[in-house]
Coordinates of C-alpha atoms and ligand atoms in Angstrom, one line a residue:
X1 CA -54.7 -8.0 29.6
X2 CA -54.2 -11.2 31.5
X3 CA -52.8 -11.9 35.0
X4 CA -49.6 -13.2 33.5
X5 CA -46.4 -11.3 34.4
X6 CA -44.7 -9.6 31.4
X7 CA -41.2 -10.2 30.2
X8 CA -39.0 -7.2 31.0
X9 CA -39.9 -4.2 33.1
X10 CA -43.5 -3.1 32.9
X11 CA -44.6 -0.5 35.5
X12 CA -48.3 -0.2 36.2
X13 CA -49.1 3.3 37.5
X14 CA -52.5 3.8 39.2
X15 CA -53.5 7.4 38.9
X16 CA -52.6 10.1 36.4
X17 CA -52.4 13.1 38.7
X18 CA -49.3 15.1 39.5
X19 CA -47.6 12.1 41.1
X20 CA -48.5 9.5 38.5
X21 CA -47.7 11.7 35.5
X22 CA -44.3 12.7 36.9
X23 CA -43.5 9.0 37.5
X24 CA -44.6 7.9 34.0
X25 CA -42.6 10.8 32.4
X26 CA -39.5 9.7 34.2
X27 CA -39.9 6.1 33.1
X28 CA -41.1 6.9 29.6
X29 CA -38.1 9.2 29.1
X30 CA -35.9 6.1 29.4
X31 CA -38.1 3.9 27.2
X32 CA -39.5 1.8 30.0
X33 CA -42.9 0.2 29.4
X34 CA -45.6 1.9 31.5
X35 CA -49.4 1.4 31.7
X36 CA -51.0 4.4 33.3
X37 CA -54.5 3.8 34.5
X38 CA -56.9 6.6 35.4
X39 CA -60.7 6.7 35.6
X40 CA -60.6 10.0 33.7
X41 CA -59.1 10.5 30.3
X42 CA -57.4 13.6 31.6
X43 CA -55.0 15.0 34.2
X44 CA -56.6 17.7 36.5
X45 CA -54.9 20.5 38.2
X46 CA -56.4 20.9 41.7
X47 CA -54.9 24.3 42.7
X48 CA -57.1 26.1 40.2
X49 CA -60.4 24.3 40.9
X50 CA -61.7 27.3 42.8
X51 CA -61.3 29.4 39.7
X52 CA -63.5 27.0 37.7
X53 CA -66.1 26.9 40.5
X54 CA -66.3 30.7 40.5
X55 CA -66.5 31.0 36.6
X56 CA -63.1 32.5 36.2
X57 CA -61.7 29.6 34.1
X58 CA -63.4 27.0 32.0
X59 CA -62.9 23.4 33.3
X60 CA -61.1 22.4 30.1
X61 CA -58.3 24.9 30.9
X62 CA -57.1 22.9 34.0
X63 CA -57.7 19.4 32.6
X64 CA -55.4 18.0 29.9
X65 CA -55.9 14.6 28.2
X66 CA -53.4 12.0 29.3
X67 CA -53.0 11.0 25.6
X68 CA -51.9 14.5 24.7
X69 CA -49.5 14.6 27.7
X70 CA -47.9 11.3 26.5
X71 CA -48.2 11.8 22.8
X72 CA -44.4 11.7 22.4
X73 CA -44.0 8.7 24.7
X74 CA -44.4 5.5 22.7
X75 CA -43.8 3.2 25.7
X76 CA -46.5 4.8 27.9
X77 CA -49.9 3.2 27.4
X78 CA -53.0 5.0 28.7
X79 CA -55.9 3.0 30.1
X80 CA -59.0 5.0 31.0
X81 CA -60.7 2.8 33.5
X82 CA -61.7 2.6 37.1
X83 CA -59.5 0.4 39.3
X84 CA -61.6 -1.7 41.6
X85 CA -58.9 -3.6 43.4
X86 CA -55.2 -3.4 44.2
X87 CA -53.3 -6.7 44.5
X88 CA -50.0 -5.6 45.9
X89 CA -48.7 -9.2 46.4
X90 CA -49.1 -9.9 42.7
X91 CA -48.2 -6.4 41.4
X92 CA -51.6 -6.1 39.8
X93 CA -54.7 -4.0 39.6
X94 CA -58.2 -5.2 38.7
X95 CA -60.3 -2.9 36.6
X96 CA -64.0 -2.5 37.4
X97 CA -64.8 -4.4 34.1
X98 CA -62.8 -7.4 35.4
X99 CA -59.6 -6.9 33.4
X100 CA -56.4 -7.4 35.3
X101 CA -53.2 -5.6 34.6
X102 CA -50.0 -7.1 36.1
X103 CA -46.6 -5.5 36.0
X104 CA -43.1 -6.0 37.2
X105 CA -43.6 -2.9 39.5
X106 CA -46.8 -1.2 40.8
X107 CA -46.9 2.5 41.6
X108 CA -50.0 3.6 43.5
X109 CA -50.7 7.3 42.9
X110 CA -54.5 7.4 43.3
X111 CA -54.6 10.7 45.3
X112 CA -57.2 11.7 47.9
X113 CA -60.9 12.1 48.4
X114 CA -62.9 14.3 50.7
X115 CA -63.2 13.2 54.2
X116 CA -66.5 14.0 55.9
X117 CA -65.6 12.6 59.3
X118 CA -69.0 11.0 59.6
X119 CA -70.8 14.4 59.7
X120 CA -74.4 13.4 59.0
X121 CA -75.6 14.7 55.6
X122 CA -72.3 16.0 54.5
X123 CA -71.6 13.4 51.8
X124 CA -75.1 13.9 50.4
X125 CA -75.5 17.6 50.6
X126 CA -72.1 19.3 50.7
X127 CA -70.1 20.3 47.6
X128 CA -66.6 18.9 47.7
X129 CA -63.8 20.6 45.7
X130 CA -61.4 17.8 44.7
X131 CA -61.9 17.3 41.0
X132 CA -62.8 19.3 37.9
X133 CA -66.2 17.5 37.9
X134 CA -66.7 18.8 41.5
X135 CA -65.8 22.4 40.5
X136 CA -68.0 22.3 37.5
X137 CA -70.9 20.9 39.5
X138 CA -70.5 23.7 42.0
X139 CA -70.3 26.4 39.3
X140 CA -73.5 25.1 37.7
X141 CA -75.2 25.1 41.1
X142 CA -74.2 28.7 41.9
X143 CA -75.2 29.8 38.4
X144 CA -78.7 28.2 38.7
X145 CA -79.1 29.7 42.2
X146 CA -78.3 33.1 40.8
X147 CA -80.7 32.7 37.9
X148 CA -83.5 31.7 40.3
X149 CA -82.5 34.1 43.0
X150 CA -83.9 37.6 42.8
X151 CA -87.0 37.2 44.9
X152 CA -85.4 34.6 47.2
X153 CA -83.6 36.3 50.1
X154 CA -80.6 34.4 51.3
X155 CA -80.6 31.8 48.5
X156 CA -77.1 32.7 47.7
X157 CA -75.7 32.4 51.2
X158 CA -72.7 30.0 51.3
X159 CA -71.1 28.1 54.1
X160 CA -67.5 27.0 53.5
X161 CA -66.4 24.2 55.8
X162 CA -62.6 24.3 56.6
X163 CA -60.3 27.3 57.0
X164 CA -57.3 25.8 55.4
X165 CA -56.0 26.9 51.9
X166 CA -58.9 25.3 50.0
X167 CA -61.6 27.0 52.2
X168 CA -59.8 30.3 52.3
X169 CA -59.2 30.4 48.5
X170 CA -62.7 29.5 47.6
X171 CA -64.1 31.9 50.1
X172 CA -61.9 34.7 48.7
X173 CA -63.0 34.0 45.2
X174 CA -66.7 33.8 46.2
X175 CA -66.5 37.3 47.9
X176 CA -65.3 38.6 44.6
X177 CA -67.9 36.8 42.6
X178 CA -70.7 38.2 44.8
X179 CA -69.3 41.7 44.4
X180 CA -69.2 41.3 40.7
X181 CA -72.7 40.0 40.5
X182 CA -74.0 43.0 42.5
X183 CA -71.9 45.4 40.3
X184 CA -73.4 43.9 37.2
X185 CA -76.9 44.0 38.7
X186 CA -77.4 40.3 38.4
X187 CA -78.2 40.2 42.1
X188 CA -79.3 43.1 44.4
X189 CA -77.4 41.9 47.5
X190 CA -74.4 39.7 47.9
X191 CA -74.9 36.3 49.6
X192 CA -73.1 35.8 52.9
X193 CA -69.9 33.7 52.9
X194 CA -69.3 32.0 56.3
X195 CA -66.1 30.1 56.8
X196 CA -66.3 27.6 59.6
X197 CA -63.4 25.9 61.3
X198 CA -63.0 24.0 64.5
X199 CA -59.6 25.6 65.1
X200 CA -58.9 29.1 66.3
X201 CA -57.3 30.5 63.1
X202 CA -57.6 30.4 59.4
X203 CA -54.6 28.8 57.5
X204 CA -53.5 27.0 60.6
X205 CA -50.4 25.5 59.0
X206 CA -49.1 29.1 58.4
X207 CA -47.6 31.7 60.7
X208 CA -49.5 34.1 62.9
X209 CA -48.8 36.9 60.5
X210 CA -50.4 34.9 57.7
X211 CA -53.4 34.0 59.9
X212 CA -54.0 37.7 60.5
X213 CA -53.6 38.6 56.8
X214 CA -56.0 36.0 55.7
X215 CA -58.6 37.0 58.4
X216 CA -58.3 40.7 57.5
X217 CA -58.5 40.1 53.8
X218 CA -61.5 37.9 54.0
X219 CA -63.4 40.0 56.5
X220 CA -62.7 43.2 54.5
X221 CA -64.3 41.6 51.5
X222 CA -67.4 40.6 53.5
X223 CA -66.7 37.0 54.5
X224 CA -67.4 35.9 58.0
X225 CA -64.9 33.5 59.6
X226 CA -66.6 31.5 62.3
X227 CA -63.8 29.8 64.2
X228 CA -63.9 27.4 67.1
X229 CA -67.0 25.9 65.6
X230 CA -67.6 22.4 64.3
X231 CA -70.3 21.3 61.8
X232 CA -72.8 18.9 63.4
X233 CA -75.0 18.1 60.4
X234 CA -75.6 19.2 56.8
X235 CA -79.1 19.3 55.4
X236 CA -80.4 20.3 51.9
X237 CA -81.4 23.7 53.2
X238 CA -79.3 24.4 56.3
X239 CA -76.2 23.5 58.2
X240 CA -76.1 22.8 62.0
X241 CA -73.2 23.6 64.2
X242 CA -72.1 21.8 67.4
X243 CA -73.0 24.9 69.5
X244 CA -76.6 24.3 68.6
X245 CA -76.9 27.1 66.1
X246 CA -77.6 26.8 62.4
X247 CA -77.4 28.7 59.1
X248 CA -80.0 28.4 56.3
X249 CA -78.1 27.7 53.1
X250 CA -78.3 25.5 50.0
X251 CA -74.6 25.7 49.4
X252 CA -72.2 24.1 51.8
X253 CA -68.7 23.8 50.3
X254 CA -66.6 21.0 51.9
X255 CA -62.9 21.8 52.3
X256 CA -62.9 20.1 55.7
X257 CA -60.3 17.4 55.1
X258 CA -59.2 14.6 52.9
X259 CA -58.3 10.9 53.1
X260 CA -56.8 8.4 50.8
X261 CA -58.6 7.5 47.6
X262 CA -61.2 4.8 48.2
X263 CA -59.5 2.2 46.1
X264 CA -56.9 1.9 48.9
X265 CA -59.6 0.1 50.9
X266 CA -59.6 -2.7 48.3
X267 CA -55.9 -3.4 48.8
X268 CA -54.7 -6.3 50.7
X269 CA -51.4 -6.4 52.6
X270 CA -50.7 -2.7 52.7
X271 CA -50.2 -0.8 55.9
X272 CA -52.3 2.3 56.2
X273 CA -52.0 5.1 58.7
X274 CA -53.2 8.6 59.2
X275 CA -56.0 9.6 56.7
X276 CA -56.2 6.0 55.5
X277 CA -53.1 6.7 53.5
X278 CA -50.5 4.0 52.7
X279 CA -47.5 4.2 54.9
X280 CA -44.3 4.1 52.9
X281 CA -40.6 3.6 53.6
X282 CA -38.1 6.4 53.1
X283 CA -37.5 5.1 49.5
X284 CA -41.2 5.3 48.9
X285 CA -41.7 1.5 48.7
X286 CA -44.4 -0.2 50.7
X287 CA -43.2 -2.3 53.6
X288 CA -42.9 -6.0 52.6
X289 CA -43.4 -5.2 48.9
X290 CA -40.1 -4.0 47.4
X291 CA -41.7 -3.5 43.9
X292 CA -44.7 -1.6 45.1
X293 CA -44.5 2.2 45.6
X294 CA -47.1 4.7 46.9
X295 CA -46.7 8.4 46.1
X296 CA -48.4 11.8 46.4
X297 CA -51.6 12.3 48.3
X298 CA -52.3 8.6 48.7
X299 CA -49.2 8.0 50.8
X300 CA -47.9 8.9 54.2
X301 CA -44.4 10.0 53.1
X302 CA -41.9 10.4 56.0
X303 CA -40.0 13.6 56.2
X304 CA -36.4 13.8 57.5
X305 CA -37.6 15.0 60.9
X306 CA -39.9 12.0 61.4
X307 CA -43.1 13.9 60.6
X308 CA -45.2 13.2 57.5
X309 CA -44.9 15.4 54.4
X310 CA -48.1 17.5 53.7
X311 CA -50.4 16.7 50.8
X312 CA -49.0 19.2 48.4
X313 CA -48.5 19.4 44.6
X314 CA -44.7 19.6 45.0
X315 CA -44.6 16.5 47.2
X316 CA -46.7 14.6 44.7
X317 CA -44.7 15.7 41.7
X318 CA -41.3 15.2 43.3
X319 CA -42.2 11.8 44.8
X320 CA -43.4 10.6 41.3
X321 CA -40.1 11.6 39.7
X322 CA -38.2 10.0 42.6
X323 CA -39.9 6.7 42.2
X324 CA -39.2 6.6 38.5
X325 CA -35.5 7.3 39.4
X326 CA -35.5 4.5 42.0
X327 CA -37.0 2.0 39.6
X328 CA -34.4 2.9 37.0
X329 CA -31.7 2.5 39.7
X330 CA -33.0 -0.9 40.5
X331 CA -33.0 -1.9 36.9
X332 CA -29.4 -0.8 36.6
X333 CA -28.5 -3.0 39.7
X334 CA -28.2 0.0 42.0
X335 CA -29.8 0.6 45.4
X336 CA -33.0 2.6 45.8
X337 CA -32.4 5.9 47.5
X338 CA -34.5 7.6 50.3
X339 CA -36.7 10.4 49.0
X340 CA -35.3 13.9 49.5
X341 CA -38.0 16.5 49.3
X342 CA -37.0 20.0 48.1
X343 CA -39.4 22.1 50.1
X344 CA -41.1 24.8 48.0
X345 CA -42.9 26.4 50.9
X346 CA -46.6 26.8 51.5
X347 CA -48.8 29.4 49.9
X348 CA -52.4 30.5 49.3
X349 CA -54.2 32.9 47.1
X350 CA -57.0 34.8 48.9
X351 CA -58.2 36.7 45.9
X352 CA -57.0 39.1 43.3
X353 CA -54.1 41.1 44.7
X354 CA -54.0 39.0 47.8
X355 CA -51.7 36.0 48.5
X356 CA -49.6 34.7 51.3
X357 CA -46.5 32.5 51.0
X358 CA -44.0 31.1 53.5
X359 CA -40.8 29.8 51.9
X360 CA -37.3 28.7 52.8
X361 CA -35.9 26.9 55.7
X362 CA -37.0 29.6 58.1
X363 CA -40.4 30.0 56.4
X364 CA -39.9 33.5 55.3
X365 CA -43.4 35.2 55.2
X366 CA -44.5 37.2 52.2
X367 CA -47.7 38.9 51.3
X368 CA -49.2 40.5 48.2
X369 CA -47.3 40.6 44.8
X370 CA -44.2 39.0 46.2
X371 CA -46.2 36.1 47.6
X372 CA -48.0 35.9 44.3
X373 CA -44.7 35.7 42.4
X374 CA -43.7 32.8 44.6
X375 CA -47.1 31.1 44.1
X376 CA -46.7 31.6 40.3
X377 CA -43.2 30.0 40.2
X378 CA -44.3 26.9 42.1
X379 CA -47.5 26.5 40.2
X380 CA -45.9 26.9 36.8
X381 CA -43.5 24.1 37.8
X382 CA -46.4 21.9 38.8
X383 CA -48.2 22.6 35.5
X384 CA -45.1 21.9 33.4
X385 CA -45.8 18.2 33.8
X386 CA -48.9 18.5 31.6
X387 CA -48.3 21.6 29.5
X388 CA -45.2 22.8 27.8
X389 CA -46.5 26.4 27.5
X390 CA -46.2 27.5 31.0
X391 CA -45.7 31.1 29.8
X392 CA -49.4 31.1 28.7
X393 CA -50.3 30.3 32.3
X394 CA -47.9 33.0 33.7
X395 CA -49.5 35.6 31.5
X396 CA -53.0 34.6 32.4
X397 CA -52.2 34.5 36.1
X398 CA -50.5 38.0 36.2
X399 CA -53.5 39.3 34.3
X400 CA -55.8 37.7 36.9
X401 CA -53.8 39.0 39.8
X402 CA -53.3 42.5 38.6
X403 CA -56.6 43.4 37.1
X404 CA -59.7 44.5 39.1
X405 CA -62.2 42.6 37.1
X406 CA -64.7 42.6 40.0
X407 CA -67.2 44.3 37.8
X408 CA -66.6 42.2 34.7
X409 CA -67.0 38.7 36.0
X410 CA -67.2 36.1 33.3
X411 CA -70.4 34.7 34.4
X412 CA -71.3 33.5 30.9
X413 CA -69.7 30.7 28.9
X414 CA -66.7 32.8 27.9
X415 CA -64.3 33.2 30.8
X416 CA -60.8 34.6 30.1
X417 CA -58.9 31.5 28.8
X418 CA -55.4 30.4 29.3
X419 CA -53.8 30.5 25.9
X420 CA -52.6 26.9 25.9
X421 CA -53.0 26.7 22.1
X422 CA -54.0 23.1 22.3
X423 CA -55.7 21.7 19.2
X424 CA -59.3 20.6 19.3
X425 CA -58.4 16.9 19.6
X426 CA -57.0 17.8 23.0
X427 CA -60.3 18.4 24.7
X428 CA -60.8 16.3 27.8
X429 CA -64.1 14.4 28.4
X430 CA -65.3 15.9 31.6
X431 CA -68.3 13.9 32.9
X432 CA -69.9 16.0 35.7
X433 CA -72.5 13.5 36.9
X434 CA -71.3 9.9 36.6
X435 CA -73.6 7.0 37.2
X436 CA -71.1 5.8 39.8
X437 CA -70.9 9.0 41.8
X438 CA -73.3 10.7 44.0
X439 CA -74.4 14.2 43.6
X440 CA -73.1 16.6 44.8
X441 CA -70.2 14.6 46.3
X442 CA -68.3 12.1 44.1
X443 CA -64.5 12.7 44.1
X444 CA -62.1 9.8 43.9
Ligands
FAD1 C1 -58.9 22.4 46.1 C2 -57.4 22.0 46.2 C3 -56.5 23.0 46.0 C4 -55.1 22.7 46.1 N1 -54.2 23.7 46.0 C5 -52.9 23.4 46.0 C6 -51.9 24.5 45.9 O1 -52.3 25.6 45.7 N2 -50.6 24.1 45.9 C7 -50.2 22.8 46.1 O2 -49.0 22.5 46.0 N3 -51.1 21.8 46.2 C8 -52.4 22.1 46.2 N4 -53.3 21.1 46.4 C9 -52.8 19.7 46.6 C10 -52.4 19.1 45.3 O3 -53.3 19.4 44.3 C11 -52.3 17.6 45.5 O4 -51.3 17.4 46.6 C12 -51.8 16.8 44.3 O5 -52.7 17.1 43.2 C13 -51.8 15.3 44.6 O6 -51.4 14.7 43.4 P1 -51.6 13.1 43.3 O7 -51.1 12.7 41.9 O8 -51.1 12.4 44.5 O9 -53.2 12.9 43.3 P2 -54.3 13.5 42.3 O10 -53.9 14.7 41.6 O11 -55.6 13.5 43.1 O12 -54.4 12.3 41.2 C14 -55.0 11.0 41.5 C15 -55.5 10.4 40.3 O13 -55.9 9.1 40.5 C16 -57.1 8.8 39.9 N5 -57.8 7.7 40.6 C17 -58.1 7.7 41.9 N6 -58.7 6.5 42.2 C18 -58.8 5.8 41.0 C19 -59.4 4.6 40.7 N7 -60.0 3.7 41.6 N8 -59.3 4.1 39.4 C20 -58.7 4.9 38.5 N9 -58.2 6.1 38.7 C21 -58.2 6.6 40.0 C22 -57.9 10.1 39.9 O14 -58.8 10.2 38.8 C23 -56.7 11.1 39.7 O15 -56.5 11.5 38.4 C24 -54.7 21.4 46.3 C25 -55.7 20.4 46.5 C26 -57.0 20.7 46.4 C27 -58.0 19.6 46.5

């Protein structure tokens, strides 16, 4: 590729997550030329990362090759490459190998990365949970700890940083994993699971009823929420808190926050705001660049009430589809329209048989199977961008939710699969330890 601008519309999409895939689908459906660039050859589904980390799903089940997703889209070209630089003024990206791709439009959909807020040792020693590689790295670490564990008291103790949905979901799954490992006599005593958060509740974005539900469910299953506590430092063998206390642990899981993907730092001329994310106009364009859009987790997308929309799968997917529609409007000589988000609610799975959801304008609160059904509907919709067989996901998920498999944890290489029915050519190339990433951290 050269730096020359192409004849006719050519949309360069940086990032093949929920936002980028939805955008490329919308444009590809209309025969518009798209180049989708992602450092991975696959799309990954973050809401099920904790399932991979706790050996309940193989990583391949939540990662689908971009080439398979766009097989029927002749105008969508996939480039598997790291983008080193964004040149918004020239509607171009530069790849780490030096190639430059220039389009008539540029869509930035590079997602997020863990934010360690400068906590010493966190980037080096904590396990983030933002990519399938992160989840797989954590799974292997837990597995090797268990194999080496029996004589080593406390080796399986885990500290989860962050009491939001990511922290609560992984903590819930870990309590079940520990119970299963004890029941199957792989360990004699469960490791402790401590969930640390600076705030005064778990699931702060939810209602008080959901705070209580999450707290009760986690504590009943043996987790220990430690609220009003900040992390001061993470070491290889312990974590220190800001009240001077510490916990010995070799497993600190970081769900403590996120900021924009690091490639945003390479961009010139873009305004960034909260979380280092790109501030966008109501029509999702970047101020001063009418042909540059930012969508999904990488963007601060204004809501109708002046707040910023949360970093959620539905926001990412809908903003991607909206940008495709706005580009098409422009190509037809029409005006771009302000993004209208259809709020799907907020929800979290706290383990088998336990979920909370708050949906609708008045945030109607649901727990248990009803909440799970709401979760399932929303997540099947999110998965539909990458998979046509969402019924396979539905049937796996009901099975997971319903069944008490606490004593039959798939600790081996054969977890219960989602019956996607993909052929063997559709296997993604998941590289757990890249040369360019650090261990254990390394997302985006
Ligand atoms: C653990 C976890 C659980 C979650 N659970 C839920 C949930 O239950 N429900 C929900 O609605 N939302 C959930 N979310 C949020 C949701 O997953 C995100 O909002 C959504 O995936 C964002 O989509 P995106 O396309 O903006 O970014 P991403 O999906 O992160 O995609 C960004 C893409 O850009 C690529 N990329 C980044 N930088 C570069 C570069 N320099 N060069 C090349 N490629 C690059 C990445 O490889 C990636 O494929 C969860 C998030 C996490 C982390």
